[in-house]
Amino acid sequence: MCSNLLQAKRVPIDKARAIRLCIGRDALSLLTILFLALGNARGQSREDAVRAAREGHTEEAIRVLESMIAKDSRDTAAALDLATILTWAKRPRDATNVFERAAVHEPPEHVLFAMVRAYRDQQRFGLAQELAEEGLRRFPKGKAWFLLNTLLSGDIAMAAGDSFGALRAYATARELAPDDSGLASVMSGILMRLNAPYGAASLVSTPDLGIEAGKAAALVRWGTEFVSPEPAKRFERTDAALARLEVLIREASAAQPLDRGLLLRLKRDRVLALRNRERWNDAVRAAAGLREEGDVLPPYVREAEADSLLALRHPEQALKAYEEVLAADPRNKDARQGLFYAQVETEDFNAAFATVDAMAGKEAPAIRPPLMPGPVENPDWLDAQVLAGQARHYASIESQGWKRLKPLANGAPALGYLRAALGGVAANRGWPRRADEEIEIATEVAREDRGIQIALADSCLRRKRFREAQERIEQLNLLYPGDVAVQRSMRDVAAEQAVELQVNTVLRHESGNATNRPGSEIDTTARLYLPAFGERWRPFTEFDYSFAKPPEGSVHRVRYGAGAQARWPDFTLEAIAWNNAGQLSRGGATLAGSWEATDQWSFSASGELFSAETPLRAVLHGITANGGSFRTAYAKNESFSISARMGALSFSDGNQRFEGGVSLFRRLRDRPHFKLNIRPEFYASHNTRLDAPYFNPQHDTSANIAVELDHILWRRYERSFRQNLTAGMGPYWEALYRPDWIGQISYRQSFELQPGLEIRYGVDLARRVYDGQPVRDLGIVASLDKRFL
């Protein structure tokens, strides 16, 4: 028999030696098989078959029992034994088929138990539960039946997607079987799916790299959800997550066999952690590395890459990434907000408005959460409304931004970021005091907010609290050294203290036959501001050169001087001493001051010895003039203002000139990149001497209305290219002469090449009238403003 068995297994061995080995090593098994064969021949081998199966010879036992059932289909005892032994052979489907054919009303406990396990192994939980409940009813004292029913409750909950219900059931089962490692493994898996890796780790006895990866991912998430109130410690959790991820990536890379899925998850989580750590370049490089390895970045990693690209000022690439994320998950609010900011940075304000208005339109002011007795405020609605208001602010449509944000601030007066946003709009509307007030309130309610602290530093700068602004921004730079907004504010503070060069040049060619025309002119002014000292004092030097060619000859004037400018929150004072050379050589001085009484009202005055307004034709004839002026202005906001000016010149030839005017500014159209303004002006002058050798009308009056178009052609962060076109005309009256008209067309372009460097240039065409004779002017203008940062 042993020889036949060995031959069946195709083992090439001597027959006699094989028999001796079988008898020596496994005599009992050999005897059992022999008994089975003999018993099968007699028809009385069921017990022997079961005994053989218990000793591990399940296949032989199954064949014997199947043979018995084939001979007698009513042999239910053999059928139940066969069903049970089939479960031992890991053939649960065959086992339940045999059991169902046997159709035994009340099977023995061990058979019932085996069938419950077989149905459970097939995930046929309904049938398994029916049998388990039967077992619990028939054998109420059996602890195993209660455990099995509890496990099935967990299985059914799990199949229905109720992870928490499954976890509760399995936890109860584990109390009954605390040493069941399989049960602990199942619970650990559920906890991993529920993003509870630390709970999963507590259920396993040996470290598991997958669970450790889950713990690292949780650290990444906690790094943004639980931020230390101390700014210097805000990245502690994220740094810990990054360090742990690096260790796990090395371990996963060295593991055999290599789990590529696990390694990929770790590297993806590293991209998120680098983004959260504001290591923008590293995050972009890590995402690119994944792409080079063949990974198709999932939306959450692509979003982290998009955030980093936006922070690195690559808004076009960020825009594409956000669109891909939203195509995969249109409900992703963070990605939708990122898309909005990318559209703003690419200057596509129409798209940005559409995006943010759609976000605001989808939300309701109040929502009714499940199990709540009534509606509650919806913070997402408020956030979307604030963002919609800020969108208009970013597009420089301040009136619309204020209209949207002011009612929100009235309804939520203690919301820090909302008050700060309102303050930013107020500043751009020309209300520095109101802006400072709003930002101070925001600081009181959200003192540690980075954006509000930056806004406060900017407000200090606007209000000319230079020392406070510098101290605040330096502290912010220590806490947030890589923050783009902090760097911008640092640059603004430095600009107020830096050396600055301002150069303006006008070349004007005159054509006409008017006897008293001023003549073609060249005027160049260069002022150099030196570094400020004592917080408020800013010394400077200035050089002016003027040349004219009136009908009677050429004349030039050179003046250079030194002075200082003092700046307080509401006052500015400037004094300069001059030396004049050229046609006349003598000293001069200028004293000027301004007072910003309120956010709307301002006043300024100036006085000069040997005034720069002295006509060059007067200088040619040895005549000088001292002068003074006073101006007041009311500015309701950025869209409306009115001002009035009065001035006087006292000439050395005895002539006294008095002049005054009123001008109004009104914005007619306010769109992103485009402004349309109207500027009506009225001017009048009076001179006491009629026979002066320069243009000196007894009385003259003009009423001019100009239309101004301001257009941003291109803008990229601090760099911009814009154009301005102004055209105006109106009547002109001069005593003793017939009325006529004057007009002017001016075209300007300005190019801000980098922070602290701007050039402007343009051309002017004008028609003027002198003593009833028209004169045409062609002017070319150019200017430079350079701050040496």
PDB file of N, CA, C and O in Angstrom, residues 352-393:
ATOM      1  N   ALA A 352     -11.819  85.788 -12.965  1.00  0.00           N
ATOM      2  CA  ALA A 352     -11.767  85.760 -11.502  1.00  0.00           C
ATOM      3  C   ALA A 352     -13.119  86.153 -10.904  1.00  0.00           C
ATOM      4  O   ALA A 352     -13.594  85.520  -9.946  1.00  0.00           O
ATOM      5  N   PHE A 353     -13.755  87.173 -11.471  1.00  0.00           N
ATOM      6  CA  PHE A 353     -15.074  87.571 -10.981  1.00  0.00           C
ATOM      7  C   PHE A 353     -16.087  86.442 -11.170  1.00  0.00           C
ATOM      8  O   PHE A 353     -16.908  86.164 -10.281  1.00  0.00           O
ATOM      9  N   ALA A 354     -16.040  85.804 -12.340  1.00  0.00           N
ATOM     10  CA  ALA A 354     -16.981  84.712 -12.600  1.00  0.00           C
ATOM     11  C   ALA A 354     -16.782  83.576 -11.605  1.00  0.00           C
ATOM     12  O   ALA A 354     -17.745  82.995 -11.087  1.00  0.00           O
ATOM     13  N   THR A 355     -15.518  83.266 -11.310  1.00  0.00           N
ATOM     14  CA  THR A 355     -15.219  82.174 -10.378  1.00  0.00           C
ATOM     15  C   THR A 355     -15.708  82.504  -8.974  1.00  0.00           C
ATOM     16  O   THR A 355     -16.417  81.710  -8.338  1.00  0.00           O
ATOM     17  N   VAL A 356     -15.357  83.677  -8.481  1.00  0.00           N
ATOM     18  CA  VAL A 356     -15.679  84.002  -7.091  1.00  0.00           C
ATOM     19  C   VAL A 356     -17.171  84.273  -6.922  1.00  0.00           C
ATOM     20  O   VAL A 356     -17.761  83.934  -5.884  1.00  0.00           O
ATOM     21  N   ASP A 357     -17.813  84.848  -7.918  1.00  0.00           N
ATOM     22  CA  ASP A 357     -19.251  85.093  -7.814  1.00  0.00           C
ATOM     23  C   ASP A 357     -20.035  83.782  -7.845  1.00  0.00           C
ATOM     24  O   ASP A 357     -21.070  83.654  -7.183  1.00  0.00           O
ATOM     25  N   ALA A 358     -19.533  82.821  -8.611  1.00  0.00           N
ATOM     26  CA  ALA A 358     -20.173  81.503  -8.609  1.00  0.00           C
ATOM     27  C   ALA A 358     -20.014  80.838  -7.249  1.00  0.00           C
ATOM     28  O   ALA A 358     -20.946  80.201  -6.740  1.00  0.00           O
ATOM     29  N   MET A 359     -18.848  80.992  -6.629  1.00  0.00           N
ATOM     30  CA  MET A 359     -18.636  80.443  -5.292  1.00  0.00           C
ATOM     31  C   MET A 359     -19.594  81.086  -4.300  1.00  0.00           C
ATOM     32  O   MET A 359     -20.194  80.398  -3.461  1.00  0.00           O
ATOM     33  N   ALA A 360     -19.732  82.401  -4.394  1.00  0.00           N
ATOM     34  CA  ALA A 360     -20.631  83.102  -3.464  1.00  0.00           C
ATOM     35  C   ALA A 360     -22.086  82.731  -3.704  1.00  0.00           C
ATOM     36  O   ALA A 360     -22.879  82.633  -2.763  1.00  0.00           O
ATOM     37  N   GLY A 361     -22.448  82.500  -4.986  1.00  0.00           N
ATOM     38  CA  GLY A 361     -23.829  82.183  -5.300  1.00  0.00           C
ATOM     39  C   GLY A 361     -24.258  80.796  -4.863  1.00  0.00           C
ATOM     40  O   GLY A 361     -25.453  80.549  -4.669  1.00  0.00           O
ATOM     41  N   LYS A 362     -23.301  79.886  -4.711  1.00  0.00           N
ATOM     42  CA  LYS A 362     -23.635  78.512  -4.327  1.00  0.00           C
ATOM     43  C   LYS A 362     -23.919  78.369  -2.836  1.00  0.00           C
ATOM     44  O   LYS A 362     -24.486  77.367  -2.402  1.00  0.00           O
ATOM     45  N   GLU A 363     -23.495  79.349  -2.053  1.00  0.00           N
ATOM     46  CA  GLU A 363     -23.653  79.253  -0.607  1.00  0.00           C
ATOM     47  C   GLU A 363     -24.858  80.052  -0.133  1.00  0.00           C
ATOM     48  O   GLU A 363     -25.243  81.046  -0.755  1.00  0.00           O
ATOM     49  N   ALA A 364     -25.433  79.622   0.976  1.00  0.00           N
ATOM     50  CA  ALA A 364     -26.549  80.331   1.610  1.00  0.00           C
ATOM     51  C   ALA A 364     -26.071  80.906   2.939  1.00  0.00           C
ATOM     52  O   ALA A 364     -25.170  80.345   3.578  1.00  0.00           O
ATOM     53  N   PRO A 365     -26.636  82.024   3.384  1.00  0.00           N
ATOM     54  CA  PRO A 365     -26.185  82.614   4.656  1.00  0.00           C
ATOM     55  C   PRO A 365     -26.350  81.681   5.846  1.00  0.00           C
ATOM     56  O   PRO A 365     -25.594  81.766   6.809  1.00  0.00           O
ATOM     57  N   ALA A 366     -27.341  80.810   5.791  1.00  0.00           N
ATOM     58  CA  ALA A 366     -27.580  79.880   6.899  1.00  0.00           C
ATOM     59  C   ALA A 366     -27.820  78.485   6.343  1.00  0.00           C
ATOM     60  O   ALA A 366     -28.325  78.323   5.229  1.00  0.00           O
ATOM     61  N   ILE A 367     -27.417  77.508   7.115  1.00  0.00           N
ATOM     62  CA  ILE A 367     -27.627  76.108   6.739  1.00  0.00           C
ATOM     63  C   ILE A 367     -28.265  75.381   7.916  1.00  0.00           C
ATOM     64  O   ILE A 367     -28.208  75.840   9.056  1.00  0.00           O
ATOM     65  N   ARG A 368     -28.869  74.233   7.613  1.00  0.00           N
ATOM     66  CA  ARG A 368     -29.498  73.433   8.656  1.00  0.00           C
ATOM     67  C   ARG A 368     -28.761  72.087   8.725  1.00  0.00           C
ATOM     68  O   ARG A 368     -29.066  71.172   7.952  1.00  0.00           O
ATOM     69  N   PRO A 369     -27.780  71.962   9.636  1.00  0.00           N
ATOM     70  CA  PRO A 369     -27.035  70.706   9.732  1.00  0.00           C
ATOM     71  C   PRO A 369     -27.928  69.577  10.250  1.00  0.00           C
ATOM     72  O   PRO A 369     -28.950  69.821  10.897  1.00  0.00           O
ATOM     73  N   PRO A 370     -27.566  68.335   9.963  1.00  0.00           N
ATOM     74  CA  PRO A 370     -28.352  67.200  10.476  1.00  0.00           C
ATOM     75  C   PRO A 370     -28.403  67.208  12.006  1.00  0.00           C
ATOM     76  O   PRO A 370     -27.441  67.601  12.675  1.00  0.00           O
ATOM     77  N   LEU A 371     -29.525  66.816  12.528  1.00  0.00           N
ATOM     78  CA  LEU A 371     -29.755  66.681  13.973  1.00  0.00           C
ATOM     79  C   LEU A 371     -29.745  68.012  14.710  1.00  0.00           C
ATOM     80  O   LEU A 371     -29.712  68.033  15.936  1.00  0.00           O
ATOM     81  N   MET A 372     -29.785  69.134  13.975  1.00  0.00           N
ATOM     82  CA  MET A 372     -29.827  70.440  14.625  1.00  0.00           C
ATOM     83  C   MET A 372     -31.263  70.939  14.626  1.00  0.00           C
ATOM     84  O   MET A 372     -32.015  70.751  13.656  1.00  0.00           O
ATOM     85  N   PRO A 373     -31.691  71.618  15.702  1.00  0.00           N
ATOM     86  CA  PRO A 373     -33.090  72.061  15.787  1.00  0.00           C
ATOM     87  C   PRO A 373     -33.432  73.180  14.826  1.00  0.00           C
ATOM     88  O   PRO A 373     -34.591  73.379  14.491  1.00  0.00           O
ATOM     89  N   GLY A 374     -32.434  73.938  14.379  1.00  0.00           N
ATOM     90  CA  GLY A 374     -32.712  75.066  13.503  1.00  0.00           C
ATOM     91  C   GLY A 374     -31.502  75.429  12.677  1.00  0.00           C
ATOM     92  O   GLY A 374     -30.438  74.824  12.798  1.00  0.00           O
ATOM     93  N   PRO A 375     -31.628  76.442  11.810  1.00  0.00           N
ATOM     94  CA  PRO A 375     -30.506  76.836  10.956  1.00  0.00           C
ATOM     95  C   PRO A 375     -29.405  77.518  11.759  1.00  0.00           C
ATOM     96  O   PRO A 375     -29.647  78.122  12.807  1.00  0.00           O
ATOM     97  N   VAL A 376     -28.181  77.422  11.250  1.00  0.00           N
ATOM     98  CA  VAL A 376     -27.023  78.082  11.851  1.00  0.00           C
ATOM     99  C   VAL A 376     -26.301  78.870  10.763  1.00  0.00           C
ATOM    100  O   VAL A 376     -26.492  78.641   9.569  1.00  0.00           O
ATOM    101  N   GLU A 377     -25.461  79.810  11.171  1.00  0.00           N
ATOM    102  CA  GLU A 377     -24.715  80.622  10.214  1.00  0.00           C
ATOM    103  C   GLU A 377     -23.770  79.738   9.401  1.00  0.00           C
ATOM    104  O   GLU A 377     -23.181  78.795   9.927  1.00  0.00           O
ATOM    105  N   ASN A 378     -23.634  80.079   8.141  1.00  0.00           N
ATOM    106  CA  ASN A 378     -22.776  79.322   7.234  1.00  0.00           C
ATOM    107  C   ASN A 378     -21.471  80.087   7.019  1.00  0.00           C
ATOM    108  O   ASN A 378     -21.448  81.090   6.295  1.00  0.00           O
ATOM    109  N   PRO A 379     -20.359  79.654   7.624  1.00  0.00           N
ATOM    110  CA  PRO A 379     -19.097  80.391   7.462  1.00  0.00           C
ATOM    111  C   PRO A 379     -18.586  80.387   6.026  1.00  0.00           C
ATOM    112  O   PRO A 379     -17.917  81.329   5.606  1.00  0.00           O
ATOM    113  N   ASP A 380     -18.923  79.356   5.262  1.00  0.00           N
ATOM    114  CA  ASP A 380     -18.490  79.315   3.864  1.00  0.00           C
ATOM    115  C   ASP A 380     -19.139  80.440   3.060  1.00  0.00           C
ATOM    116  O   ASP A 380     -18.529  80.987   2.133  1.00  0.00           O
ATOM    117  N   TRP A 381     -20.371  80.777   3.398  1.00  0.00           N
ATOM    118  CA  TRP A 381     -21.042  81.885   2.714  1.00  0.00           C
ATOM    119  C   TRP A 381     -20.313  83.192   2.979  1.00  0.00           C
ATOM    120  O   TRP A 381     -20.034  83.971   2.052  1.00  0.00           O
ATOM    121  N   LEU A 382     -19.966  83.447   4.240  1.00  0.00           N
ATOM    122  CA  LEU A 382     -19.287  84.691   4.576  1.00  0.00           C
ATOM    123  C   LEU A 382     -17.912  84.755   3.911  1.00  0.00           C
ATOM    124  O   LEU A 382     -17.521  85.798   3.366  1.00  0.00           O
ATOM    125  N   ASP A 383     -17.171  83.649   3.942  1.00  0.00           N
ATOM    126  CA  ASP A 383     -15.850  83.632   3.305  1.00  0.00           C
ATOM    127  C   ASP A 383     -15.954  83.953   1.816  1.00  0.00           C
ATOM    128  O   ASP A 383     -15.146  84.714   1.271  1.00  0.00           O
ATOM    129  N   ALA A 384     -16.948  83.380   1.162  1.00  0.00           N
ATOM    130  CA  ALA A 384     -17.119  83.617  -0.271  1.00  0.00           C
ATOM    131  C   ALA A 384     -17.495  85.070  -0.555  1.00  0.00           C
ATOM    132  O   ALA A 384     -17.014  85.671  -1.526  1.00  0.00           O
ATOM    133  N   GLN A 385     -18.338  85.661   0.303  1.00  0.00           N
ATOM    134  CA  GLN A 385     -18.728  87.061   0.105  1.00  0.00           C
ATOM    135  C   GLN A 385     -17.538  87.992   0.305  1.00  0.00           C
ATOM    136  O   GLN A 385     -17.358  88.963  -0.450  1.00  0.00           O
ATOM    137  N   VAL A 386     -16.729  87.715   1.313  1.00  0.00           N
ATOM    138  CA  VAL A 386     -15.531  88.536   1.551  1.00  0.00           C
ATOM    139  C   VAL A 386     -14.579  88.425   0.367  1.00  0.00           C
ATOM    140  O   VAL A 386     -14.020  89.429  -0.109  1.00  0.00           O
ATOM    141  N   LEU A 387     -14.388  87.214  -0.124  1.00  0.00           N
ATOM    142  CA  LEU A 387     -13.486  87.020  -1.258  1.00  0.00           C
ATOM    143  C   LEU A 387     -14.010  87.744  -2.496  1.00  0.00           C
ATOM    144  O   LEU A 387     -13.217  88.304  -3.276  1.00  0.00           O
ATOM    145  N   ALA A 388     -15.313  87.762  -2.688  1.00  0.00           N
ATOM    146  CA  ALA A 388     -15.888  88.483  -3.822  1.00  0.00           C
ATOM    147  C   ALA A 388     -15.628  89.980  -3.706  1.00  0.00           C
ATOM    148  O   ALA A 388     -15.361  90.662  -4.706  1.00  0.00           O
ATOM    149  N   GLY A 389     -15.700  90.515  -2.477  1.00  0.00           N
ATOM    150  CA  GLY A 389     -15.370  91.924  -2.271  1.00  0.00           C
ATOM    151  C   GLY A 389     -13.894  92.205  -2.508  1.00  0.00           C
ATOM    152  O   GLY A 389     -13.520  93.205  -3.134  1.00  0.00           O
ATOM    153  N   GLN A 390     -13.031  91.310  -2.026  1.00  0.00           N
ATOM    154  CA  GLN A 390     -11.598  91.491  -2.235  1.00  0.00           C
ATOM    155  C   GLN A 390     -11.228  91.399  -3.707  1.00  0.00           C
ATOM    156  O   GLN A 390     -10.281  92.043  -4.154  1.00  0.00           O
ATOM    157  N   ALA A 391     -11.976  90.606  -4.465  1.00  0.00           N
ATOM    158  CA  ALA A 391     -11.694  90.494  -5.897  1.00  0.00           C
ATOM    159  C   ALA A 391     -11.790  91.864  -6.561  1.00  0.00           C
ATOM    160  O   ALA A 391     -10.959  92.221  -7.408  1.00  0.00           O
ATOM    161  N   ARG A 392     -12.770  92.662  -6.182  1.00  0.00           N
ATOM    162  CA  ARG A 392     -12.902  94.014  -6.754  1.00  0.00           C
ATOM    163  C   ARG A 392     -11.760  94.907  -6.282  1.00  0.00           C
ATOM    164  O   ARG A 392     -11.281  95.761  -7.037  1.00  0.00           O
ATOM    165  N   HIS A 393     -11.315  94.696  -5.066  1.00  0.00           N
ATOM    166  CA  HIS A 393     -10.172  95.440  -4.553  1.00  0.00           C
ATOM    167  C   HIS A 393      -8.917  95.094  -5.338  1.00  0.00           C
ATOM    168  O   HIS A 393      -8.129  95.973  -5.714  1.00  0.00           O
TER     169      HIS A 393
END
